[in-house]
Amino acid sequence: MSMLSEPSTSRPFDVHGKPGERTSAPATTGRRDLVDPALCRQWLRDMLMIREFENRCMQQYQDKKIGGFCHIYIGQEAIAVGCTAAVRPNDPIVTAYRDHGHALARGMAARHCMAEMFGKIGGCAKGKGGSMHMFDREHHLYGGHGIVGAQIPLGVGLAFACKYMDEVIDGRPNSRVALAFLGDGALNQGAIHEAMNLAGLLDIPCVIICENNGYSMGTSIHRGTTMGHDIISKAIGYGIDGYVVDGMDCLSVYHDMSAIVEKCRRESRPAFVDMRCYRFKGHSMSDPRKYRTPEEENQYASDDPIGRLKLHLEERGELPEAVLKEMQKEIRDEVREAIAWSEASPEPPMSELYHDVFVEPHGPFNGTSLPQMLQRKDLR
Amino acid sequence: MSTVTVIDPTMTATREIEFRDALREAMSQEMRRDPRVFLLGEEVAQYNGAYKVSKGMLDEFGPRRIIDTPISESGFAGMAIGAAMMGLRPIVEFMSWSFSLVAADPILNNAPKMLYMSGGQFGCPIVFRGNDGAGGQLGSTHSWCVEGLYSNVPGLKMAIPSCPEDAKGLMTTAIRDDDPVFFLESERMLGMKGPVPEGDYLIPFGQAKVRREGTDCTLVSFGRPVNFCLDAAAELAKEGISCEVLDMRTIRPLDIDSIVRSVRKTNYCVVVDQSWSFGSPGSEVASQVHQHCFDDLDNFVHRVHSADVPTPYAFNLEQEYLPNARRICEAVRSCLYRA
Ligand SMILES: Cc1ncc(C[n+]2csc(CCOP(=O)(O)OP(=O)(O)O)c2C)c(N)n1
Ligand SMILES: [Mg+2]
């Protein structure tokens, strides 16, 4: 397996498996060489952007600008950034409620993401979805879904539709692959197993990516999941190829996912990825994290995915101090602007209450209207 | 509603066919005109459908468009919703709506809410269809009337035909509709024969049909119990009671205007609904009639539902459990102070 292709020194804590335990993982590429340094710097920027966005998000939540549940992506940035880099812009993506990172990595402007959480009309869903439900048609992001596991049958359906459109309607080989993300806790939902069976059975080109951060709220993977050290065995049981990928390393994610995605595209088959990672913050904003030790948290924090990519660039002389400083400043400004913009964005007008219930206007229902971010855009 | 292509009078002749054939004709005609439409469900393809609704469709359309699924309602309903978000137009067959309960999350939490939650970005043009209601001595797990449960949810449309002609016209409308449609058939009616036009036609949603004109009492119903109402009306006519039978055809949207128009004429209203009475489409209709016809009514709205018990197996108990013609007659007499 390709985990830690630059092995760090001994790790006393391993939330994913008992050290030395064998897994059924076939080797992924093991590559983490530098691609185009400019591209790498872009990924670093994207990860820093998510980090800054999420840090500011937590402040806004404390200030009660954001309501409801809010799940922070800090620690897992390499996954959203590496995975979106490995697919084509029109490959559909669907994820769970921890979705800000995916939205930003996919190209949603910070202001539309933030305004959604502020419950403002400028939000990506006009303030009708909230933190857990980010949608972006332009960037082929099919949500943000709040019910644990429900998005995986949807993701399989997205891939089914891609294949159907190409092969059945247009009579050409399948060209797209869907990415469907879930958490390790979601693995225990029946819907996921039904979806994997269908994907395996019907040759559906969907890559199911388990962002395995070792915890489902306060339940460690070993307390909630059989074969927790070897979750790809579940996918293998459905005839789906499984891979273990180091989700703390953007380069590994990119290289491994590129190989996996292209194989799925070529063969029009599903795949399952055990994307090993760690969430640095609590499950949601109200989690005191009593179920894990500071020692464990510190160990993972010292292996920060942003730090890793930065180091990689620096060691190769591709990240001059001034460039990094400038990048950080731009990001701070952009997020600050996003917050100001979201503050200024009006609340949704009351007419929105009866918009988007049905496509056609009838009775009190006013049909639909697109959010600001999509207005004046020609989406086919 | 803007879909108002009613039956074209110059259309090719009608002929007598079964309810199941009418459903199949609608699906096949739509699949011929729109490659985005496909059918999936348990046993729909090679087995020709558990109830033969999809008989022969595999031969015509092939396995890419008539898709056998494993027994996996949550999985395939969710998958179809994902496909609908991408712009395909799936028809999902539940062998019985009773089995849709294990797919409650995708069908209630995803399909009807996607458009709203995405701020208008992703619609869900999908049809869920299957057998609904008791009457086949299947016991309580297999005899669900889901209209009581599901019609509570905003964002979905619900069509419940009572005859072959409506089955075809409403199904065609359902498939062309851009929103999720819950289409409730009845295993008890699949073999029912009736005149059905040959070409394709749309029956608009939200337009009730007067199945029998009358002056003394309005009977409001939908689906299979409409036929019980017609039986009851024939019986009551012998007693000199003239009933007007209104077939709602869809309960979401609900054509309250037609009900009000009829009740203003008859001044009496009996609602017949085969779901349980508590929090049901029937109670909703009664409430709306009380609201709109308060001064027109000469008695409160009477209701006939399935008995408020789990569906029994024994033939005699099940027949009595249903809102049958005898119970409807009793309710009408009571409502008209003739009991
Ligand atoms: C069906 C359902 N049950 C419970 C919840 C509450 N819940 C939200 S997230 C979560 C834990 C999921 O953990 P995991 O899948 O590992 O994802 P992570 O939060 O680690 O990203 C729970 C129990 C829910 N949203 N949906
Ligand atoms: Mg987790």
PDB file of C-alpha atoms and ligand atoms in Angstrom, chain A residues 71 76 97-98 132 146-149 182-187 189 211 213-217 279 283, ligand 1:
ATOM      1  CA  HIS A  71     -18.776  20.564  10.172  1.00  0.00           C
ATOM      2  CA  GLN A  76      -8.700  16.751   5.327  1.00  0.00           C
ATOM      3  CA  TYR A  97     -22.394  17.337   5.111  1.00  0.00           C
ATOM      4  CA  ARG A  98     -18.679  18.091   5.677  1.00  0.00           C
ATOM      5  CA  MET A 132     -24.537  20.747   5.066  1.00  0.00           C
ATOM      6  CA  GLY A 146     -27.103  15.736   5.488  1.00  0.00           C
ATOM      7  CA  ILE A 147     -28.286  12.184   5.906  1.00  0.00           C
ATOM      8  CA  VAL A 148     -25.316   9.952   6.589  1.00  0.00           C
ATOM      9  CA  GLY A 149     -24.786   7.649   3.617  1.00  0.00           C
ATOM     10  CA  LEU A 182     -18.516   9.428   2.514  1.00  0.00           C
ATOM     11  CA  GLY A 183     -17.131   9.137   6.027  1.00  0.00           C
ATOM     12  CA  ASP A 184     -15.943   6.036   7.808  1.00  0.00           C
ATOM     13  CA  GLY A 185     -19.003   6.030  10.058  1.00  0.00           C
ATOM     14  CA  ALA A 186     -21.249   6.098   7.000  1.00  0.00           C
ATOM     15  CA  LEU A 187     -19.807   2.757   5.973  1.00  0.00           C
ATOM     16  CA  GLN A 189     -25.324   2.484   6.587  1.00  0.00           C
ATOM     17  CA  GLU A 211     -12.685   9.886   3.974  1.00  0.00           C
ATOM     18  CA  ASN A 213     -10.749  10.052   9.602  1.00  0.00           C
ATOM     19  CA  GLY A 214     -11.075   7.297  12.159  1.00  0.00           C
ATOM     20  CA  TYR A 215     -14.109   8.731  13.921  1.00  0.00           C
ATOM     21  CA  SER A 216     -17.838   8.847  13.507  1.00  0.00           C
ATOM     22  CA  MET A 217     -18.632  11.695  15.877  1.00  0.00           C
ATOM     23  CA  ARG A 279     -10.080  15.485  11.270  1.00  0.00           C
ATOM     24  CA  HIS A 283     -17.089  16.560  14.666  1.00  0.00           C
TER      25      HIS A 283
HETATM   26  C1  LIG C   1     -29.002   8.797   9.056  1.00  0.00           C
HETATM   27  C2  LIG C   1     -28.237   9.684   9.976  1.00  0.00           C
HETATM   28  N1  LIG C   1     -27.958   9.248  11.240  1.00  0.00           N
HETATM   29  C3  LIG C   1     -27.268  10.022  12.077  1.00  0.00           C
HETATM   30  C4  LIG C   1     -26.856  11.272  11.694  1.00  0.00           C
HETATM   31  C5  LIG C   1     -26.099  12.158  12.668  1.00  0.00           C
HETATM   32  N2  LIG C   1     -24.669  12.164  12.287  1.00  0.00           N
HETATM   33  C6  LIG C   1     -24.200  13.138  11.485  1.00  0.00           C
HETATM   34  S1  LIG C   1     -22.603  12.916  11.113  1.00  0.00           S
HETATM   35  C7  LIG C   1     -22.478  11.526  12.020  1.00  0.00           C
HETATM   36  C8  LIG C   1     -21.160  10.798  12.088  1.00  0.00           C
HETATM   37  C9  LIG C   1     -20.669  10.367  10.736  1.00  0.00           C
HETATM   38  O1  LIG C   1     -19.294  10.073  10.750  1.00  0.00           O
HETATM   39  P1  LIG C   1     -18.461   9.778   9.450  1.00  0.00           P
HETATM   40  O2  LIG C   1     -19.313   9.078   8.448  1.00  0.00           O
HETATM   41  O3  LIG C   1     -17.207   9.095   9.858  1.00  0.00           O
HETATM   42  O4  LIG C   1     -18.126  11.200   8.815  1.00  0.00           O
HETATM   43  P2  LIG C   1     -17.245  12.384   9.426  1.00  0.00           P
HETATM   44  O5  LIG C   1     -18.139  13.185  10.293  1.00  0.00           O
HETATM   45  O6  LIG C   1     -16.120  11.771  10.161  1.00  0.00           O
HETATM   46  O7  LIG C   1     -16.807  13.193   8.261  1.00  0.00           O
HETATM   47  C10 LIG C   1     -23.694  11.259  12.642  1.00  0.00           C
HETATM   48  C11 LIG C   1     -23.955  10.114  13.535  1.00  0.00           C
HETATM   49  C12 LIG C   1     -27.189  11.695  10.396  1.00  0.00           C
HETATM   50  N3  LIG C   1     -26.848  12.913   9.938  1.00  0.00           N
HETATM   51  N4  LIG C   1     -27.837  10.880   9.554  1.00  0.00           N
END
